[in-house]
Coordinates of C-alpha atoms and ligand atoms in Angstrom, one line a residue:
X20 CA 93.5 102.5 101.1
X21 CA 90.7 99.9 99.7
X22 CA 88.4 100.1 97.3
X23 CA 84.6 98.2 98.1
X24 CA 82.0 97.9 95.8
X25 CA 78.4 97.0 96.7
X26 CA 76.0 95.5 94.3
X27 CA 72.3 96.0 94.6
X28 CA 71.1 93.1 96.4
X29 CA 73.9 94.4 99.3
X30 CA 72.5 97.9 99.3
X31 CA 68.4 96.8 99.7
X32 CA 67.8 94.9 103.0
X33 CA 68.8 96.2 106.6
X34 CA 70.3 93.0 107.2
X35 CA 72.9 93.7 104.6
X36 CA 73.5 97.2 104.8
X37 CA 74.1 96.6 108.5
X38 CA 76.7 93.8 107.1
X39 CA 78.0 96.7 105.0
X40 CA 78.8 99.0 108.2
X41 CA 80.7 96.2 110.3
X42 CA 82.6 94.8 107.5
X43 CA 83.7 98.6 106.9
X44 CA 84.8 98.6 110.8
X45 CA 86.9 95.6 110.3
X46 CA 89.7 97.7 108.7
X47 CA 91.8 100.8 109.8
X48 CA 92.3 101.3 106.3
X49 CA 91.1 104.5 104.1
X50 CA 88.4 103.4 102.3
X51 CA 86.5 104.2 99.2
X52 CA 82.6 102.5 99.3
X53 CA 81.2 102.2 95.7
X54 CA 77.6 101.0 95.5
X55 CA 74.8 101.0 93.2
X56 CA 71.2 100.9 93.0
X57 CA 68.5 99.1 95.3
X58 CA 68.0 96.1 93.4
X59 CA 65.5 95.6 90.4
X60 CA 65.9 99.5 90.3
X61 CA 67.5 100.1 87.1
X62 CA 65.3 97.7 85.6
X63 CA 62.4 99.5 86.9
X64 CA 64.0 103.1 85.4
X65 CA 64.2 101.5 82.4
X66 CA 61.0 99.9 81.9
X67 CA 59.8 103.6 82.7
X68 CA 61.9 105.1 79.9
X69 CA 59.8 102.4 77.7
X70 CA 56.7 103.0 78.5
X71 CA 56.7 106.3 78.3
X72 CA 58.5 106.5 75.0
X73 CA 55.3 103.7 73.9
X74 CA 52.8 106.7 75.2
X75 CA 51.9 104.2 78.3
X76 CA 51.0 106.7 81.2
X77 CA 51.2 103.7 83.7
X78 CA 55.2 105.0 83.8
X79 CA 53.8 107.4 86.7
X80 CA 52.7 104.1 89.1
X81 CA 56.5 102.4 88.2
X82 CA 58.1 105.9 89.1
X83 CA 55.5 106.3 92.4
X84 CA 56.8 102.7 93.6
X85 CA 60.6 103.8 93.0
X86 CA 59.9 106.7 95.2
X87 CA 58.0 104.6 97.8
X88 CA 60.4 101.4 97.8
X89 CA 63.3 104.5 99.0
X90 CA 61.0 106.2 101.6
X91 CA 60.6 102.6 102.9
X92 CA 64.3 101.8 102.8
X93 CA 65.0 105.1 104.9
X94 CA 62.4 104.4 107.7
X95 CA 63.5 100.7 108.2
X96 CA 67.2 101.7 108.2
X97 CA 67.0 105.4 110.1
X98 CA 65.7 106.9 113.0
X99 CA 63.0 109.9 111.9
X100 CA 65.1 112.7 113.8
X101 CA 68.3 111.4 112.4
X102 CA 66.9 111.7 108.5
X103 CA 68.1 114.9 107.7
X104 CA 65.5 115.4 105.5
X105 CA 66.7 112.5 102.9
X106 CA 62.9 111.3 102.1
X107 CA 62.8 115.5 100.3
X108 CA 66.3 114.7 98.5
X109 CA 64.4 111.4 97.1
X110 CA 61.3 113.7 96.2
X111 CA 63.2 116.0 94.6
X112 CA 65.4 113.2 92.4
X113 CA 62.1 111.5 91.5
X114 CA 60.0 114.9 91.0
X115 CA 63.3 115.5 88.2
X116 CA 62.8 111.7 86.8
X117 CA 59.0 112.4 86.1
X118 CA 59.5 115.8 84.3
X119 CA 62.0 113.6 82.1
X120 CA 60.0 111.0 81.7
X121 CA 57.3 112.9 80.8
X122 CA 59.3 114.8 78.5
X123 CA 59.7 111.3 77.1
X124 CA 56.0 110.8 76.9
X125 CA 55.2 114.0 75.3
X126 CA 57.9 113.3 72.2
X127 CA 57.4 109.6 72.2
X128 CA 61.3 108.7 72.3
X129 CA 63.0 107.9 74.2
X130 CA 66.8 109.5 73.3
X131 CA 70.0 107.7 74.4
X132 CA 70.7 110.8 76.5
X133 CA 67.4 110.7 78.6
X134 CA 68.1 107.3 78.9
X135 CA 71.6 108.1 80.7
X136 CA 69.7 110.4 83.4
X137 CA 66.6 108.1 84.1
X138 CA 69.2 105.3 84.7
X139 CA 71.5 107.9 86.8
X140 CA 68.6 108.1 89.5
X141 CA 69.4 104.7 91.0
X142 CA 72.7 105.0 92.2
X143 CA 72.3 108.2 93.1
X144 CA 69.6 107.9 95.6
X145 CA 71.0 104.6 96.9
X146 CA 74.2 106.4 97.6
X147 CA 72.1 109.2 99.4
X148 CA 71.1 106.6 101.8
X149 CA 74.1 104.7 102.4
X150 CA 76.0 107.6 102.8
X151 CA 73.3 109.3 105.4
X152 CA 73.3 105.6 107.0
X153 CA 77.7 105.2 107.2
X154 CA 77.7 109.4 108.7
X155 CA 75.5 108.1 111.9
X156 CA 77.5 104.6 112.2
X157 CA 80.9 104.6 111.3
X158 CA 82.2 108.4 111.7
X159 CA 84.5 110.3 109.7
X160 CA 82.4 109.4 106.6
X161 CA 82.8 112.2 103.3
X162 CA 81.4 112.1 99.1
X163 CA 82.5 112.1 95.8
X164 CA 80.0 112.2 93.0
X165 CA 80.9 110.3 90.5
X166 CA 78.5 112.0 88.1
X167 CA 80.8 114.7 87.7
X168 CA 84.2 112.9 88.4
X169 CA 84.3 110.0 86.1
X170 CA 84.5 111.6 82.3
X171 CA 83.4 109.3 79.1
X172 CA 83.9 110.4 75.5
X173 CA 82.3 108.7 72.9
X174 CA 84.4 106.1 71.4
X175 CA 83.1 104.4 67.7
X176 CA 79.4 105.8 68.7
X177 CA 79.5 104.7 72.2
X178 CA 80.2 106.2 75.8
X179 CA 84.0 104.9 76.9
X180 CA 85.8 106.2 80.0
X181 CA 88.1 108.8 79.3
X182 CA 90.8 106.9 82.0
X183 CA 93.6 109.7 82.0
X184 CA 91.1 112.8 82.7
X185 CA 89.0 110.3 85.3
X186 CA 92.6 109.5 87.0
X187 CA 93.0 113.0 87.7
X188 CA 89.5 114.0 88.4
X189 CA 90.1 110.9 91.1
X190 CA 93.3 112.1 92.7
X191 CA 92.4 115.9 92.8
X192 CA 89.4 115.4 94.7
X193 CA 89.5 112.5 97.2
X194 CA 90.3 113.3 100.6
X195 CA 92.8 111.5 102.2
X196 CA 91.5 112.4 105.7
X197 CA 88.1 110.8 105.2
X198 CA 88.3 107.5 106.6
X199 CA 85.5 106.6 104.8
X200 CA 84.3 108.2 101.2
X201 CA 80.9 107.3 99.3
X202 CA 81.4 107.3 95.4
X203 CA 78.1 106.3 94.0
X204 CA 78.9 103.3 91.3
X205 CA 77.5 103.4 87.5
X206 CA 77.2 107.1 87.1
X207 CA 79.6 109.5 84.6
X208 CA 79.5 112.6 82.4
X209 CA 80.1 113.2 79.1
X210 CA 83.0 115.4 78.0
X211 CA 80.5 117.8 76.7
X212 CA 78.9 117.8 80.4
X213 CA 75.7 115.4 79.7
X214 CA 75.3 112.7 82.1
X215 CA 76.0 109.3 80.8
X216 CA 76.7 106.0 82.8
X217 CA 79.3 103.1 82.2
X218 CA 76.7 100.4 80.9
X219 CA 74.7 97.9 82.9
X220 CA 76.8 96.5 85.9
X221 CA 78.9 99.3 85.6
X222 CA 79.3 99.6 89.5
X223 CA 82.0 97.3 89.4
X224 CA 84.1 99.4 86.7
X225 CA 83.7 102.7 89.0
X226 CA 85.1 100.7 91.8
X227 CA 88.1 99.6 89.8
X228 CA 88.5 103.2 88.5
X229 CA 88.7 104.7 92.2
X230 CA 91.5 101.7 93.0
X231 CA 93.5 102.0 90.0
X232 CA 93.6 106.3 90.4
X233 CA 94.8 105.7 93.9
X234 CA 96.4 102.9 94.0
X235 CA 94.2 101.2 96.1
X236 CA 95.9 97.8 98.3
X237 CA 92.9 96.0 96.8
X238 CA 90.0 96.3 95.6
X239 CA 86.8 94.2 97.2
X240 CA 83.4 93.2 95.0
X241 CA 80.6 92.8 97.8
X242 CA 77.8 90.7 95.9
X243 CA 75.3 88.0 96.2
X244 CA 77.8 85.2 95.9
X245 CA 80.8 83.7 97.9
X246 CA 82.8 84.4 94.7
X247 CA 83.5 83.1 91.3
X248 CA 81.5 79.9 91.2
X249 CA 83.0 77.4 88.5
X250 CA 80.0 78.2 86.9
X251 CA 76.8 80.2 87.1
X252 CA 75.4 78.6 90.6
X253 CA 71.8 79.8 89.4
X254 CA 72.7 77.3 86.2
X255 CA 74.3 74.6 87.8
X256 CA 73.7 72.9 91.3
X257 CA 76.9 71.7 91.8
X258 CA 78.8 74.7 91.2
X259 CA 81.1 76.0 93.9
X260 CA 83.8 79.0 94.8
X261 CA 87.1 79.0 93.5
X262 CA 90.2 80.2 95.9
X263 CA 91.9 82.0 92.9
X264 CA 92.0 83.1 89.8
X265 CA 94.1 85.4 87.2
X266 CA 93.4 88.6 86.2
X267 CA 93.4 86.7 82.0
X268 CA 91.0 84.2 83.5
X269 CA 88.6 86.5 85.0
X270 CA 88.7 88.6 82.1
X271 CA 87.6 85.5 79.6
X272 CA 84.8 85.0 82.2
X273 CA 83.2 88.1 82.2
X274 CA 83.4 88.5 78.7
X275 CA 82.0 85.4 78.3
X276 CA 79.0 85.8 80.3
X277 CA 79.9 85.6 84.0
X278 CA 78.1 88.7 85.3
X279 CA 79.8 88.2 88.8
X280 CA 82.5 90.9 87.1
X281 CA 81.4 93.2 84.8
X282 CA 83.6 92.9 82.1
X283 CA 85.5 96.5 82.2
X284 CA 86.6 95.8 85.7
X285 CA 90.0 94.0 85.1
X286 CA 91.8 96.3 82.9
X287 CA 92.1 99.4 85.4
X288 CA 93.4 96.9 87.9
X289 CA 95.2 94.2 86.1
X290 CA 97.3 96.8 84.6
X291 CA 98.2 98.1 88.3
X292 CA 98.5 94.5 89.8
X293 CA 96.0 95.6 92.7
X294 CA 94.2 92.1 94.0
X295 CA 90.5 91.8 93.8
X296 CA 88.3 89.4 95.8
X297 CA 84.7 88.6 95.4
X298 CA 82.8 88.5 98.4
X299 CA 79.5 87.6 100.2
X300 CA 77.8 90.6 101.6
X301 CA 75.2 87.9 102.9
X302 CA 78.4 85.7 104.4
X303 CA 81.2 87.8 104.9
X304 CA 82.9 85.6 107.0
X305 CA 83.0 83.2 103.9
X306 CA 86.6 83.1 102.0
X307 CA 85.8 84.2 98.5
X308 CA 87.9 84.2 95.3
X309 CA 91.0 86.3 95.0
X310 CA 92.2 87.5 91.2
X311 CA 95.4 88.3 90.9
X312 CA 98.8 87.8 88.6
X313 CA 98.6 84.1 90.7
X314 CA 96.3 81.5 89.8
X315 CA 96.3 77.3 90.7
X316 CA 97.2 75.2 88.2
X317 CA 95.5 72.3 90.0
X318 CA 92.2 71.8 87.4
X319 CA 93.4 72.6 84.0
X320 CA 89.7 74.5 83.5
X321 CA 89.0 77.0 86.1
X322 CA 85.1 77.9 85.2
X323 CA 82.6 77.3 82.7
X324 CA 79.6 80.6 81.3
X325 CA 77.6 80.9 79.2
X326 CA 76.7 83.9 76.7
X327 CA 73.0 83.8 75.5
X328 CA 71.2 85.6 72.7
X329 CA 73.6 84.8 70.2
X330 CA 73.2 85.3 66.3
X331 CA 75.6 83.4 64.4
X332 CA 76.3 85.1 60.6
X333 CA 78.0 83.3 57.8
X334 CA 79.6 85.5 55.0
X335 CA 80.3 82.8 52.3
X336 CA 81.4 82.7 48.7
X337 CA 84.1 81.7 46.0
X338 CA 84.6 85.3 45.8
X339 CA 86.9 84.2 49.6
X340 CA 89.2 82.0 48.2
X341 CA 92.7 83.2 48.2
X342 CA 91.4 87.0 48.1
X343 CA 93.1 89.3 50.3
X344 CA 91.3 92.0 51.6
X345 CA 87.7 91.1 51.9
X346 CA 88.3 90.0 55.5
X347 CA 89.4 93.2 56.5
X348 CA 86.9 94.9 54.4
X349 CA 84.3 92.8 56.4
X350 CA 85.5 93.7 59.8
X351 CA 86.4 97.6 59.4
X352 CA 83.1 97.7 58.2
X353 CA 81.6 96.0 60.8
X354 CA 83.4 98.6 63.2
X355 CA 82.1 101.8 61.7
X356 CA 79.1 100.1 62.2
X357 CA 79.5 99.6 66.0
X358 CA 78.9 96.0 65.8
X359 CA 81.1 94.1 68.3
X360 CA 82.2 90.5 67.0
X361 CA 82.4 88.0 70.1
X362 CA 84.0 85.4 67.9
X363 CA 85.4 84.5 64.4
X364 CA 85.8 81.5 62.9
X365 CA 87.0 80.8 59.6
X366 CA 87.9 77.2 58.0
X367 CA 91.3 76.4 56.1
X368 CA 88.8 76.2 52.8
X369 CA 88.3 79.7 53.1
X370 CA 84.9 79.9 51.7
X371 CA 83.5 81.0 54.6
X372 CA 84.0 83.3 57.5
X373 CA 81.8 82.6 60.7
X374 CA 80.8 85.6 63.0
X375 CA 79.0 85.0 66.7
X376 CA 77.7 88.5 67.7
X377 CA 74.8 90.0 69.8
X378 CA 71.3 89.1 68.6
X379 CA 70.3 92.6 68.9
X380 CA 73.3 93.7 66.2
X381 CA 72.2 90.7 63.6
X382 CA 69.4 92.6 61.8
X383 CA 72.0 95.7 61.2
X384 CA 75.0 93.4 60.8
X385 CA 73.3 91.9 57.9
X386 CA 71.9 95.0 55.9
X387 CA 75.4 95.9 56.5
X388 CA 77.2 93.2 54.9
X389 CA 75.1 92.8 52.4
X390 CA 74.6 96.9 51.4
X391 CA 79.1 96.7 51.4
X392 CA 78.8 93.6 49.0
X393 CA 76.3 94.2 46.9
X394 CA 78.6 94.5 43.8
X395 CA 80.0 90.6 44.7
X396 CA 76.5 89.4 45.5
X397 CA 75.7 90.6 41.9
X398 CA 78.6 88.7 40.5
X399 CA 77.8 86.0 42.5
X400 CA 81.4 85.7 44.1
X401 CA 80.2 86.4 47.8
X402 CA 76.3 84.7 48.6
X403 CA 73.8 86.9 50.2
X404 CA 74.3 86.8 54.3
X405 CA 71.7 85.6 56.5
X406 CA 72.0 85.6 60.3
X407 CA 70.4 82.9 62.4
X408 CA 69.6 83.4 66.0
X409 CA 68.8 81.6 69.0
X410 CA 72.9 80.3 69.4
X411 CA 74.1 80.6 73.1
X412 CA 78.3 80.2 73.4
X413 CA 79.6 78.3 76.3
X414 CA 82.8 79.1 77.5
X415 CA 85.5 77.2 79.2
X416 CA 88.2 79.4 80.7
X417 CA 91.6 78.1 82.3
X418 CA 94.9 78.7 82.3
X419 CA 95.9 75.2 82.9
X420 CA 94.1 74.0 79.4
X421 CA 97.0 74.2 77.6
X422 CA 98.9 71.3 79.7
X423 CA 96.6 68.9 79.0
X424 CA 95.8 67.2 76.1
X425 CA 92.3 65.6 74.8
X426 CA 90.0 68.5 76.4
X427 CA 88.2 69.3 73.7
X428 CA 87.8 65.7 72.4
X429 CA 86.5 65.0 76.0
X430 CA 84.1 67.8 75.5
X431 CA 82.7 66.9 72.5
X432 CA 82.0 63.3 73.6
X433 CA 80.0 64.5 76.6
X434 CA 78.2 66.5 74.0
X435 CA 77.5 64.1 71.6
X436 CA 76.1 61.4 74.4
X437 CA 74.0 64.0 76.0
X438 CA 72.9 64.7 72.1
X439 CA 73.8 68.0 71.7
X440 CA 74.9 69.4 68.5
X441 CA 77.9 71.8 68.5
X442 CA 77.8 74.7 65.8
X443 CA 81.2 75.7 65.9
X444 CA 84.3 75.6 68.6
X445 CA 87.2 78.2 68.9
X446 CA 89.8 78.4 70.6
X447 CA 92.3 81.5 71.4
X448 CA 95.6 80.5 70.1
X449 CA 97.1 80.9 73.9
X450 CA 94.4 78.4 75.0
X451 CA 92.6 80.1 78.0
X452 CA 89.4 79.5 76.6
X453 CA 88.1 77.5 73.9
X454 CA 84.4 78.2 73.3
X455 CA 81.6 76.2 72.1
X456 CA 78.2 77.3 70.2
X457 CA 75.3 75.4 70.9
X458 CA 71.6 76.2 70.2
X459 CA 70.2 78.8 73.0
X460 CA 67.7 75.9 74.5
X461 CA 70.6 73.4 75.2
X462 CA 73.0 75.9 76.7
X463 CA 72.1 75.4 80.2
X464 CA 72.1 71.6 79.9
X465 CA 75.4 71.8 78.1
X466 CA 77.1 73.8 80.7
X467 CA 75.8 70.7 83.1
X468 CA 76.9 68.3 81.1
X469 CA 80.5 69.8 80.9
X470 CA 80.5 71.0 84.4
X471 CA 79.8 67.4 85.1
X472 CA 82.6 65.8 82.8
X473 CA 85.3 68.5 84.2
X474 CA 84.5 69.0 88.1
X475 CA 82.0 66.0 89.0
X476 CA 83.8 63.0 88.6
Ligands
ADP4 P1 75.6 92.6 91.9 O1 74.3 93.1 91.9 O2 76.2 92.4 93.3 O3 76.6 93.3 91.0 P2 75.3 90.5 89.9 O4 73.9 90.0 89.8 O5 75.7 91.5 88.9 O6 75.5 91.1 91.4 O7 76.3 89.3 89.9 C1 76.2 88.3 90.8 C2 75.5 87.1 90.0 O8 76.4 86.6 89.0 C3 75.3 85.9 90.9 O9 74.1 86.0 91.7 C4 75.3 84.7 89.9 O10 74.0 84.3 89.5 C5 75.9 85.4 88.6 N1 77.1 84.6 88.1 C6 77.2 84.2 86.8 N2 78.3 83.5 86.6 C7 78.9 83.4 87.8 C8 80.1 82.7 88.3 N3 80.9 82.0 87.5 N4 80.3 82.7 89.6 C9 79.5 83.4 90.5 N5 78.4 84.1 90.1 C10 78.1 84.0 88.8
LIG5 N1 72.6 99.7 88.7 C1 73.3 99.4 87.5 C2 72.7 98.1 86.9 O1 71.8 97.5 87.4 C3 74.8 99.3 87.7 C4 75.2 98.2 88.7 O2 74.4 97.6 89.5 O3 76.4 97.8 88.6 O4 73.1 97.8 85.8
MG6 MG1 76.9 93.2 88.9

């Protein structure tokens, strides 16, 4: 059996979701079709969630176009006497999401659980149609929510799949006779039965879930794309598809900006070896990029992302000279805090340790570190932190970096010359990525200059 997953822009035109039935044909294989919301959708749920919690009644007219964008979807896509009465599912979905929202008007909040069930109304009325659509034109078609088979449990303050109960849930409830089941991407539950989701661009996860429980022959990602581009093609021109890349590759990607693959994704399926291409719902006929254990060791740097909204925090001081301890005091403490650390950097001087982390995290991050050193701030051992936004990290990801020498010196000269001032480069000590920080406003002409220097010449 295979697992596909559809993203949004593959689940919002008739074009595509007619793409979506005949690539589904192509195969004799059991198959398991994850998708998520109509595109912009989520967005639109949660700009609703904000204006409501800001007391803005105009969340009505964004929750009256959701329900109208859906009705509009059905009618291009099926035949009035062959609806089933889909358009009152939808009505009844969006006649929940207003009493929530308004809930949310009424106490001016907006909670992280109401945010989890406005969000959950995307996927789960997309999937409504699609499966409706797949019954009429490809048969033998069945559903698994996902809202009540994938479990999360919160993990340091956040919402993490709970992967042994969810492998279980998986197994004791798809139906190997189907030929075709509908598992609607992004959505979960809570151990303690809310409804919670697996975090934007989740989708992709849920599909990799489904394939790792059953041990799927491979798992497919249906997107906008014809596969892992060497680097953002909405950044750079002259990007193109790769053939193949590894599972640590693809991994470094995502988490370094390359929304292609949400970030989650490899784990469930790296661990179980099962192949994953990235595909063009637009062109399906086009090759795409397979990742697997394999990768070609023809270009020693596979891709090139970018990771925006970076603050960059500098905890300095005498107090870190030859000290032991204050490190890990640092980071546990950064942990109970829930703030996740992209990259550290620390020079042989010791008297200073460099953090990269989300913008959103630097206010907290900072009363933080400066709340759990007050008593060295006082003795003037450890200097008060400051955070300074507006850094973007650029990424280059290969497993062929470490065979060559003079990279990063090749790097930094097409840097300097296109006068761009690095902040700080890392590089993980088995040398699959070595990252860059840059100001925010010359990422995208840094990622041009080095896609130049690397795969334009
Ligand atoms: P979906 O809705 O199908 O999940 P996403 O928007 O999440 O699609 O991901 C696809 C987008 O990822 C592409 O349109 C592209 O702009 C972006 N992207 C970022 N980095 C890369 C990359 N290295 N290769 C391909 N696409 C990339
Ligand atoms: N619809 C969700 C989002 O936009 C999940 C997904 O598309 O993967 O983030
Ligand atoms: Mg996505």
């Amino acid at each position: 059996m295979k697992v596909l997953k559809f993203g949004g822009t593959s689940v919002s035109s008739v074009e595509t979701v007619k793409n979506i039935s005949a690539i589904l044909k192509r195969t004799t294989e059991k198959q398991i079709v994850v998708c998520s919301a109509l595109s912009k959708v989520t967005n639109m749920l949660t700009e609703a969630g904000d204006k409501a919690a800001a007391g803005d009644i105009s969340y009505r007219e964004i929750s009256a176009q959701i329900e109208k964008r859906h009705y509009d979807f059905i009618d291009a896509l099926i035949e009035p006497s062959q609806q089933n009465d889909l358009k009152g599912k939808i009505h009844n979905y969006i006649t929940r999401l207003d009493k929530v929202l308004e809930s949310i008007y009424f106490l001016n909040e907006l909670s992280e659980r109401a945010y989890y069930i406005i969000v959950s109304f995307g996927e789960r009325m997309s999937n409504d149609i699609i499966y409706r659509y797949l019954q009429i034109h490809n048969g033998n078609v069945d559903f698994l929510d996902s809202s009540q088979i994938i479990i999360t449990r919160p993990v340091g303050g956040k919402e993490h799949v709970n992967r042994t109960v969810t492998y279980e849930n998986i197994r004791k409830n798809w139906n190997p006779n189907a030929d075709i089941t509908v598992a609607p991407g992004f959505i979960s539950k809570s151990e303690k039965g809310y409804a919670t989701t697996l975090g934007r661009g989740g989708s992709d996860y849920t599909a990799a879930l489904y394939a790792a429980a059953l041990d799927a022959s491979m798992l497919e990602i249906w997107t906008d794309v014809s596969g892992i581009y060497t680097s953002d093609p909405r950044k750079v021109a002259k990007a193109y598809p790769l053939d193949k890349v590894s599972y640590r590759e693809a991994l470094e990607l995502s988490n370094f900006g390359a929304k292609v693959i949400y970030a989650p994704t490899v784990q469930p399926v790296m661990e179980k070896k099962i192949p994953m291409k990235i595909l063009n719902t637009f062109q399906p006929d086009d090759e795409g990029t397979l990742v697997s254990t394999e990768t070609s060791h023809d270009i020693p740097i596979k891709a090139i992302s970018t990771m925006e909204n970076i603050a960059m925090i500098t905890f300095s001081g005498t107090g870190l000279v030859g000290t032991t301890g204050i490190a890990g005091r640092l980071f546990s403490m950064l942990s109970r805090n829930n703030i996740n650390i992209t990259i550290i950097c620390q020079a042989s001087s010791e008297m200073s340790i460099c953090l990269a982390i989300d913008s959103k995290d630097a206010d907290k991050a900072v009363k933080a570190i400066n709340e759990e050193f007050d008593f060295e701030i006082r003795k003037d051992t450890v200097n008060k932190t400051v955070a300074e936004n507006d850094y973007a990290i650029v990424a280059m990801v290969g497993e062929g970096m470490k065979n060559y020498a003079g990279l990063t010196g090749k790097a930094f000269t097409a840097l300097g010359n296109a006068n761009i001032n690095i902040h700080a480069i890392v590089q993980d000590s088995t040398e699959v990525n070595v990252s860059i920080i840059v100001k925010k406003v010359d990422a995208t002409n840094a990622l041009n200059v080095l896609h130049d220097v690397f795969f334009n010449n």
